[in-house]
Short mmCIF file of C-alpha atoms and ligand atoms in Angstrom, two decimals:
data_model
loop_
_atom_site.label_atom_id
_atom_site.label_comp_id
_atom_site.label_asym_id
_atom_site.label_seq_id
_atom_site.Cartn_x
_atom_site.Cartn_y
_atom_site.Cartn_z
CA MET A 1 -11.38 -18.46 15.78
CA THR A 2 -10.81 -15.84 18.47
CA GLY A 3 -8.27 -13.55 16.83
CA SER A 4 -8.45 -10.13 15.22
CA LEU A 5 -7.80 -8.88 11.73
CA LEU A 6 -5.05 -6.30 12.23
CA ALA A 7 -3.30 -3.89 9.88
CA VAL A 8 -0.23 -1.69 9.64
CA SER A 9 1.67 0.05 6.85
CA ASP A 10 4.64 2.26 6.13
CA LEU A 11 6.92 0.58 8.66
CA HIS A 12 9.95 1.99 6.77
CA VAL A 13 12.29 -0.25 8.77
CA SER A 14 15.42 1.24 7.20
CA HIS A 15 15.06 3.89 9.94
CA ALA A 16 16.60 2.64 13.21
CA GLU A 17 13.81 4.22 15.31
CA ASN A 18 11.24 2.40 13.19
CA ARG A 19 13.09 -0.90 13.66
CA ARG A 20 12.62 -0.50 17.41
CA VAL A 21 8.89 -0.02 16.85
CA PHE A 22 8.92 -3.01 14.51
CA ASP A 23 10.61 -5.22 17.10
CA ARG A 24 7.77 -4.55 19.53
CA LEU A 25 4.94 -5.46 17.12
CA ARG A 26 3.09 -8.42 18.57
CA PRO A 27 -0.25 -10.17 18.03
CA THR A 28 -2.88 -9.91 20.74
CA SER A 29 -3.90 -13.53 20.18
CA PRO A 30 -2.33 -16.53 18.42
CA ASP A 31 -5.09 -16.35 15.78
CA ASP A 32 -4.41 -12.76 14.68
CA TRP A 33 -3.86 -11.99 11.01
CA LEU A 34 -1.74 -8.98 10.05
CA ILE A 35 -2.28 -6.90 6.91
CA VAL A 36 0.89 -5.06 5.81
CA ALA A 37 -0.16 -2.32 3.38
CA GLY A 38 3.18 -1.48 1.78
CA ASP A 39 6.33 0.58 2.37
CA VAL A 40 8.05 -2.03 4.55
CA ALA A 41 11.47 -0.90 3.24
CA GLU A 42 13.39 -0.20 0.03
CA MET A 43 16.13 -2.87 -0.06
CA PHE A 44 14.89 -6.24 -1.24
CA ALA A 45 16.66 -8.16 1.55
CA GLU A 46 15.32 -5.80 4.18
CA VAL A 47 11.74 -6.27 2.96
CA GLU A 48 12.22 -10.04 3.15
CA LYS A 49 13.72 -9.94 6.64
CA ALA A 50 10.90 -7.77 7.98
CA LEU A 51 8.09 -9.79 6.41
CA ARG A 52 9.68 -13.02 7.65
CA GLY A 53 9.85 -11.55 11.15
CA LEU A 54 6.15 -10.72 11.04
CA ARG A 55 5.30 -14.11 9.56
CA ASP A 56 6.95 -15.73 12.58
CA ARG A 57 4.74 -13.73 14.96
CA PHE A 58 1.30 -13.69 13.29
CA ARG A 59 -0.95 -16.56 12.18
CA ARG A 60 -1.15 -15.07 8.70
CA VAL A 61 0.50 -12.10 7.01
CA ILE A 62 -1.02 -10.41 3.95
CA TRP A 63 1.14 -7.95 2.04
CA ALA A 64 0.34 -5.37 -0.62
CA PRO A 65 3.28 -3.53 -2.22
CA GLY A 66 4.03 0.12 -1.59
CA ASN A 67 6.06 2.39 -3.80
CA HIS A 68 9.17 1.91 -1.66
CA GLU A 69 9.35 -1.86 -2.23
CA LEU A 70 9.15 -1.12 -5.97
CA TRP A 71 12.08 1.30 -5.99
CA THR A 72 15.33 0.17 -7.56
CA HIS A 73 17.51 1.88 -4.98
CA PRO A 74 21.09 2.66 -6.09
CA ASP A 75 22.46 0.81 -3.03
CA ASP A 76 20.37 -2.34 -3.53
CA PRO A 77 22.30 -5.32 -4.99
CA VAL A 78 18.95 -6.54 -6.38
CA ARG A 79 18.82 -4.51 -9.59
CA LEU A 80 15.40 -5.69 -10.81
CA ARG A 81 13.05 -2.99 -12.07
CA GLY A 82 9.32 -2.57 -12.47
CA GLU A 83 7.17 -5.63 -13.11
CA GLN A 84 10.16 -8.00 -12.72
CA ARG A 85 10.88 -6.54 -9.30
CA TYR A 86 7.24 -6.91 -8.28
CA GLN A 87 7.16 -10.53 -9.44
CA ALA A 88 10.38 -11.24 -7.52
CA LEU A 89 8.80 -9.75 -4.38
CA VAL A 90 5.77 -12.00 -4.92
CA ARG A 91 8.00 -15.11 -5.26
CA MET A 92 9.91 -14.12 -2.12
CA CYS A 93 6.64 -13.71 -0.20
CA ARG A 94 5.44 -17.11 -1.37
CA ASP A 95 8.72 -18.68 -0.23
CA ILE A 96 8.23 -17.31 3.28
CA GLY A 97 4.47 -17.91 3.47
CA VAL A 98 3.21 -14.33 3.09
CA LEU A 99 0.11 -13.74 0.92
CA THR A 100 0.29 -11.23 -1.96
CA PRO A 101 -2.12 -9.66 -4.47
CA GLU A 102 -1.26 -12.52 -6.83
CA ASP A 103 -2.52 -15.26 -4.51
CA GLU A 104 -5.99 -16.59 -3.87
CA TYR A 105 -7.75 -14.05 -1.66
CA PRO A 106 -8.15 -15.47 1.86
CA VAL A 107 -11.45 -15.44 3.74
CA TRP A 108 -11.28 -14.11 7.30
CA ARG A 109 -13.67 -16.15 9.45
CA GLY A 110 -12.88 -14.60 12.84
CA ALA A 111 -14.60 -11.60 14.46
CA GLY A 112 -16.66 -9.64 11.92
CA GLY A 113 -16.28 -12.39 9.30
CA PRO A 114 -16.64 -14.05 6.97
CA VAL A 115 -15.08 -11.46 4.67
CA THR A 116 -12.75 -11.81 1.72
CA VAL A 117 -9.46 -10.02 2.38
CA VAL A 118 -8.21 -8.56 -0.90
CA PRO A 119 -4.65 -7.22 -1.12
CA LEU A 120 -4.39 -4.92 -4.14
CA PHE A 121 -1.61 -3.51 -6.25
CA GLN A 122 -3.04 -0.68 -8.32
CA LEU A 123 -0.33 2.04 -8.30
CA TYR A 124 -1.32 5.57 -9.47
CA ASP A 125 -1.82 7.42 -12.71
CA TYR A 126 -1.41 11.14 -11.93
CA SER A 127 -5.20 11.65 -12.11
CA PHE A 128 -5.36 13.11 -8.57
CA ARG A 129 -4.30 16.48 -9.95
CA VAL A 130 -4.46 19.88 -8.29
CA PRO A 131 -7.18 22.21 -9.60
CA GLY A 132 -6.02 23.93 -12.76
CA ALA A 133 -3.67 21.13 -13.83
CA HIS A 134 -5.44 19.43 -16.72
CA THR A 135 -2.79 16.92 -17.78
CA LYS A 136 -0.09 14.80 -16.16
CA GLU A 137 2.52 17.05 -17.76
CA GLU A 138 0.98 20.18 -16.22
CA ALA A 139 0.62 18.51 -12.83
CA LEU A 140 4.23 17.34 -12.88
CA ARG A 141 5.53 20.73 -13.97
CA ARG A 142 3.71 22.37 -11.07
CA ALA A 143 5.14 19.82 -8.66
CA TYR A 144 8.69 20.46 -9.89
CA GLU A 145 8.11 24.22 -9.53
CA ALA A 146 6.80 23.73 -6.00
CA GLY A 147 9.75 21.41 -5.17
CA VAL A 148 7.35 18.59 -4.26
CA VAL A 149 8.41 15.67 -6.44
CA CYS A 150 7.97 12.08 -5.31
CA THR A 151 11.22 10.06 -5.41
CA ASP A 152 9.27 7.50 -7.48
CA GLU A 153 10.03 9.70 -10.48
CA MET A 154 13.69 8.69 -10.09
CA LEU A 155 13.53 5.18 -8.59
CA LEU A 156 10.20 3.50 -9.42
CA HIS A 157 10.68 2.23 -12.97
CA PRO A 158 7.64 0.97 -14.87
CA ASP A 159 9.50 -1.53 -17.11
CA PRO A 160 8.35 -3.10 -19.37
CA TYR A 161 5.48 -0.59 -19.46
CA PRO A 162 6.19 2.75 -21.13
CA SER A 163 4.97 4.67 -18.09
CA ARG A 164 3.82 4.24 -14.48
CA GLU A 165 0.27 5.16 -15.48
CA GLU A 166 0.17 2.44 -18.15
CA TRP A 167 1.39 -0.07 -15.57
CA CYS A 168 -1.37 1.21 -13.27
CA TRP A 169 -4.08 0.86 -15.93
CA ASP A 170 -3.02 -2.70 -16.71
CA ARG A 171 -3.13 -3.53 -12.98
CA ILE A 172 -6.64 -2.03 -12.79
CA ARG A 173 -7.88 -4.15 -15.71
CA LYS A 174 -6.41 -7.37 -14.29
CA THR A 175 -7.59 -6.65 -10.76
CA GLU A 176 -11.14 -5.80 -11.81
CA ARG A 177 -11.41 -9.18 -13.51
CA ARG A 178 -10.51 -10.89 -10.24
CA LEU A 179 -12.76 -8.65 -8.15
CA ASP A 180 -15.70 -9.29 -10.51
CA ALA A 181 -15.19 -13.03 -9.96
CA LEU A 182 -15.34 -12.84 -6.15
CA ASP A 183 -18.10 -14.62 -4.21
CA PRO A 184 -20.85 -11.94 -4.32
CA THR A 185 -22.33 -13.13 -1.03
CA LEU A 186 -19.23 -12.12 0.95
CA PRO A 187 -18.24 -8.58 1.90
CA THR A 188 -14.59 -7.59 1.48
CA VAL A 189 -11.74 -5.87 3.22
CA LEU A 190 -9.88 -4.04 0.45
CA VAL A 191 -6.19 -3.48 1.17
CA SER A 192 -3.95 -1.19 -0.85
CA HIS A 193 -0.98 1.05 -0.27
CA TRP A 194 -2.58 3.95 -2.15
CA PRO A 195 -6.06 5.14 -1.12
CA LEU A 196 -8.84 3.94 -3.42
CA VAL A 197 -10.56 7.32 -3.31
CA ARG A 198 -9.14 10.79 -3.63
CA ARG A 199 -10.70 12.42 -0.58
CA PRO A 200 -8.00 11.30 1.94
CA THR A 201 -5.47 13.33 -0.07
CA ASP A 202 -7.44 16.55 0.52
CA VAL A 203 -5.56 17.02 3.79
CA LEU A 204 -2.07 16.67 2.31
CA TRP A 205 0.29 19.44 3.37
CA PHE A 206 1.57 19.56 -0.24
CA PRO A 207 -1.46 19.16 -2.55
CA ASP A 208 0.78 18.52 -5.57
CA PHE A 209 1.83 15.21 -3.97
CA ALA A 210 -1.66 13.76 -4.55
CA GLN A 211 -0.79 12.81 -8.14
CA TRP A 212 1.42 10.01 -6.74
CA CYS A 213 -1.33 8.78 -4.41
CA GLY A 214 -3.88 6.90 -6.48
CA THR A 215 -6.15 6.80 -9.48
CA GLU A 216 -9.69 7.96 -10.21
CA ARG A 217 -10.27 4.51 -11.73
CA THR A 218 -10.74 2.93 -8.29
CA ALA A 219 -13.18 5.62 -7.04
CA ASP A 220 -16.13 3.22 -6.75
CA TRP A 221 -14.34 0.00 -5.79
CA HIS A 222 -15.27 0.26 -2.10
CA THR A 223 -19.00 0.25 -2.92
CA ARG A 224 -18.85 -1.87 -6.08
CA TYR A 225 -16.91 -4.64 -4.34
CA ARG A 226 -18.80 -4.64 -1.01
CA ALA A 227 -16.03 -3.35 1.25
CA VAL A 228 -16.73 -3.20 4.97
CA VAL A 229 -13.33 -1.60 5.47
CA ALA A 230 -10.78 -0.14 3.04
CA VAL A 231 -7.24 -0.24 4.45
CA TYR A 232 -4.51 2.00 3.01
CA GLY A 233 -1.31 3.84 3.92
CA HIS A 234 1.18 5.93 1.92
CA LEU A 235 -0.05 9.31 3.18
CA HIS A 236 1.56 8.94 6.62
CA ILE A 237 -1.61 10.45 8.07
CA PRO A 238 -3.03 7.67 10.27
CA ARG A 239 -6.76 8.15 10.81
CA THR A 240 -10.21 6.66 10.36
CA THR A 241 -12.70 8.22 7.93
CA GLU A 242 -15.87 7.14 6.18
CA TYR A 243 -16.82 7.51 2.53
CA ASP A 244 -20.19 6.31 1.18
CA GLY A 245 -20.78 4.51 4.48
CA VAL A 246 -17.52 2.52 4.22
CA ARG A 247 -14.85 2.78 6.89
CA PHE A 248 -11.42 3.75 5.58
CA GLU A 249 -8.39 3.10 7.80
CA GLU A 250 -5.04 4.78 7.10
CA VAL A 251 -2.73 2.53 9.12
CA SER A 252 0.73 4.01 8.56
CA LEU A 253 3.57 4.32 11.01
CA GLY A 254 5.51 6.80 8.86
CA TYR A 255 8.93 8.35 9.40
CA PRO A 256 10.35 8.97 12.89
CA ARG A 257 10.15 12.73 12.40
CA GLU A 258 6.41 12.29 11.79
CA TRP A 259 5.38 9.81 14.49
CA SER A 260 7.67 11.19 17.19
CA ARG A 261 5.43 14.29 17.30
CA ARG A 262 2.49 12.08 18.21
CA ALA A 263 3.91 9.39 20.50
CA ALA A 264 7.17 8.43 22.16
CA GLU A 265 6.45 4.73 21.65
CA PRO A 266 3.89 4.37 18.88
CA ASP A 267 1.77 1.25 18.53
CA PRO A 268 0.86 1.49 14.87
CA ILE A 269 -1.13 -1.74 14.55
CA ARG A 270 -4.84 -1.05 14.00
CA ARG A 271 -7.67 -3.51 14.61
CA ILE A 272 -9.71 -3.78 11.41
CA LEU A 273 -12.17 -6.51 12.48
FE1 FE2 B 301 5.45 5.43 3.26
FE1 FE2 B 302 4.26 5.05 0.04
#
C-alpha cells in the first residue's frame, strides 16, 4: 500500500466558504485513508452528504462524532436527541461505508503501519475547569458570567442519560473495555473530536470554554493505549504538539472568520502517517 493516513476535522460545511474548501479536498493517492474527527455539520442530511462525498474520494473514511453532529438543531427535520441521534448517525455511516467508533477498529498497513486506528466518542464532563472552580456548577456559573457558554448547553441533549457528564462516563467505561481488548503488539492512532489531555486547552482565548473540551478520565490513554499519534479537533487551533513523547495533531479547519486570517485557500488535511 502506497497511500497516506490523513486527517481533518471541523469542516463545518454549513458555511458556504467552508463548502468551497470541502469541494477541493482530494486524496494524494488512491490508497489514502481519511480520518474525519467531528464537526462536519449540524443538520443530519448535511453530515450524510458531506461524509458520502468524502467516501467517494478516499479509499476509506473513518469518522468520530463532534458536538455539532450531536446537536438537535431547531431547523433540523431529524428530531432525534442524544444517544438515539448518535446511533442514527452510526447507522447512516454504515449505510454509506464510513467507519465509526462502534465498528471494528481498522488496521492501517501503509506508511508507518501497522497501527490500529481507533475512532473514539468520549464527550466531556466539565472536569477541565478553570482554577478556583471546584465543581461543574461553579465552572458553569463563571462561564455564564463571562458570557462564554457553549451552545451544547442548549442543543446537545444527553437523553436518556441524566446529564452530558454521565453520558461521557458511560462512553469512557465502554470504550476502555474495547481499548483493553486491542492487540497489545500494535501501536494505535487515537482519534477523537475532543483532546484526550487537557494541555491543548491551555491556549484557549476563553479559558472557561475548556469545560466543554474533554475529560480528565482520558488523561493517560495516549500512553496506556500505545498511541503513536493522537488526532483531535474542536479547539479550532490547528497545530502539532507533543505530550509524554506522543504526537498530538489538532486537524481542524474551523470557521471562515478563523481560517481566513491564516490562509486565503486553506488545505486543512494533515498527513498523520
Ligand atoms: Fe468545531
Ligand atoms: Fe466541536
